[in-house]
Coordinates of C-alpha atoms in Angstrom, one line a residue:
X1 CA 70.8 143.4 144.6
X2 CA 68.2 141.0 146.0
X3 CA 66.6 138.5 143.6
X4 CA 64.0 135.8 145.0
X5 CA 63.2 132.8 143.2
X6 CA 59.9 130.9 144.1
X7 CA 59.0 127.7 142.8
X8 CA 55.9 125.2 143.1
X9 CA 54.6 122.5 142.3
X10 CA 50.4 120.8 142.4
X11 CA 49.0 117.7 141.3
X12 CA 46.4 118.4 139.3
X13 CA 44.0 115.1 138.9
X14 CA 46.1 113.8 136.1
X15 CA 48.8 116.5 135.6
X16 CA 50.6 118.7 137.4
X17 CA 51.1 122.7 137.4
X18 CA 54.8 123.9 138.1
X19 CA 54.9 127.7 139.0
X20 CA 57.8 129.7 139.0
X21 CA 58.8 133.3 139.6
X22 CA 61.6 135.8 139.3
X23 CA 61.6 138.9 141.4
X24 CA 64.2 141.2 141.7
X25 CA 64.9 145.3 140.9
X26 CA 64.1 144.9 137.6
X27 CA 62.1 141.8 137.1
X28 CA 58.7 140.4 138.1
X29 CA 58.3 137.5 135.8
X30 CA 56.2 134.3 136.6
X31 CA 56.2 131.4 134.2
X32 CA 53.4 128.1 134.8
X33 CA 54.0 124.7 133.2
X34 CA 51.1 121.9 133.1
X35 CA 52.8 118.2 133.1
X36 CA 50.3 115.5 132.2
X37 CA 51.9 113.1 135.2
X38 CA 51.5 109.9 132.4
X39 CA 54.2 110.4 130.1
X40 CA 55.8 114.1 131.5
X41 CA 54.9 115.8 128.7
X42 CA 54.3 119.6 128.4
X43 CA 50.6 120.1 127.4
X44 CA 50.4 124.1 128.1
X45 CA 52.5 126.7 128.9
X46 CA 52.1 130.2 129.9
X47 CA 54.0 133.3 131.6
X48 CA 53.4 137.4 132.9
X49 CA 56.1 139.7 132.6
X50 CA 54.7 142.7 135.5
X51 CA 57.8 144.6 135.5
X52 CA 60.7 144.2 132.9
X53 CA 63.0 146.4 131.8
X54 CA 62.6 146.5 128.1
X55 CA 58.6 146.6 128.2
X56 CA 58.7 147.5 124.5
X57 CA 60.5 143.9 124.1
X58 CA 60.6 141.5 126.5
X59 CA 56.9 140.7 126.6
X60 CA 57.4 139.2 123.3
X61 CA 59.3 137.0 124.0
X62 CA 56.3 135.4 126.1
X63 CA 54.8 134.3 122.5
X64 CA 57.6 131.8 122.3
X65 CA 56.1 130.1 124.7
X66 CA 53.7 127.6 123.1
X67 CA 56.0 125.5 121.5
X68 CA 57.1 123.8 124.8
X69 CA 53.9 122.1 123.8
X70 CA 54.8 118.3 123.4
X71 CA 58.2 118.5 125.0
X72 CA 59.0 115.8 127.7
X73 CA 60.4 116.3 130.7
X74 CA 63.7 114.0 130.6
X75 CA 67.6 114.4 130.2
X76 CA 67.2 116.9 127.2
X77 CA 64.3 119.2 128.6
X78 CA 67.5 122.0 129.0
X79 CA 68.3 121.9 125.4
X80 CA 64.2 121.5 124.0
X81 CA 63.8 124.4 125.9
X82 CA 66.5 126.6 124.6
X83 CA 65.5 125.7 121.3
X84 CA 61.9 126.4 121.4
X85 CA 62.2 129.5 123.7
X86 CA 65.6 130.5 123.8
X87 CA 67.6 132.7 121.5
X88 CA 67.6 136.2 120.0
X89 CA 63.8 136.8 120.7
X90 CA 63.4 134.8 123.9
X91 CA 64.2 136.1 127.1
X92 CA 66.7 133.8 129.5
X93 CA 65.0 134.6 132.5
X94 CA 62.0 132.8 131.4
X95 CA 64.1 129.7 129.9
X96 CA 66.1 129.7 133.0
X97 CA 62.5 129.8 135.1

């Protein structure tokens, strides 16, 4: 099985946008992050599922996604982002993205 991963990142005037996607057999997911460059902090957040293999669930998990609102980037971005995304109704492709 093949699975690409693309990521990239553009200054924005005073933040930047990081986009990254998943493609594989089962999985088209893209996930974009705005980082106000001042203090690395998350101001927005959003992410497309186009091919999943649980459409009936996975999509859902995409409404996790605001809270990474407010989180800085730093040493414990791994574990805010678990706990704001991860877990029973998040999906770990998009926490891992």
């Amino acid at each position: 099985m093949r699975r690409t991963i693309e990521t990239n990142v553009e200054e924005e005037g005073d933040s930047c946008r990081a986009v990254a996607r998943l493609v594989d057999p089962f999985h088209d997911i893209k996930v974009t992050v705005v980082i106000r460059n001042a203090d690395l902090t998350i101001t927005g957040a959003q992410a497309t599922m186009r091919w999943v293999p649980y459409a009936d669930r996975c999509p859902d998990s995409l409404l996790q996604l605001n809270g990474l609102a407010g989180v800085r980037i730093g040493p414990s971005l791994g574990r805010a982002v678990r706990e704001k995304i991860g877990g029973e109704a998040g999906c770990p492709y998009v926490v891992d993205l």
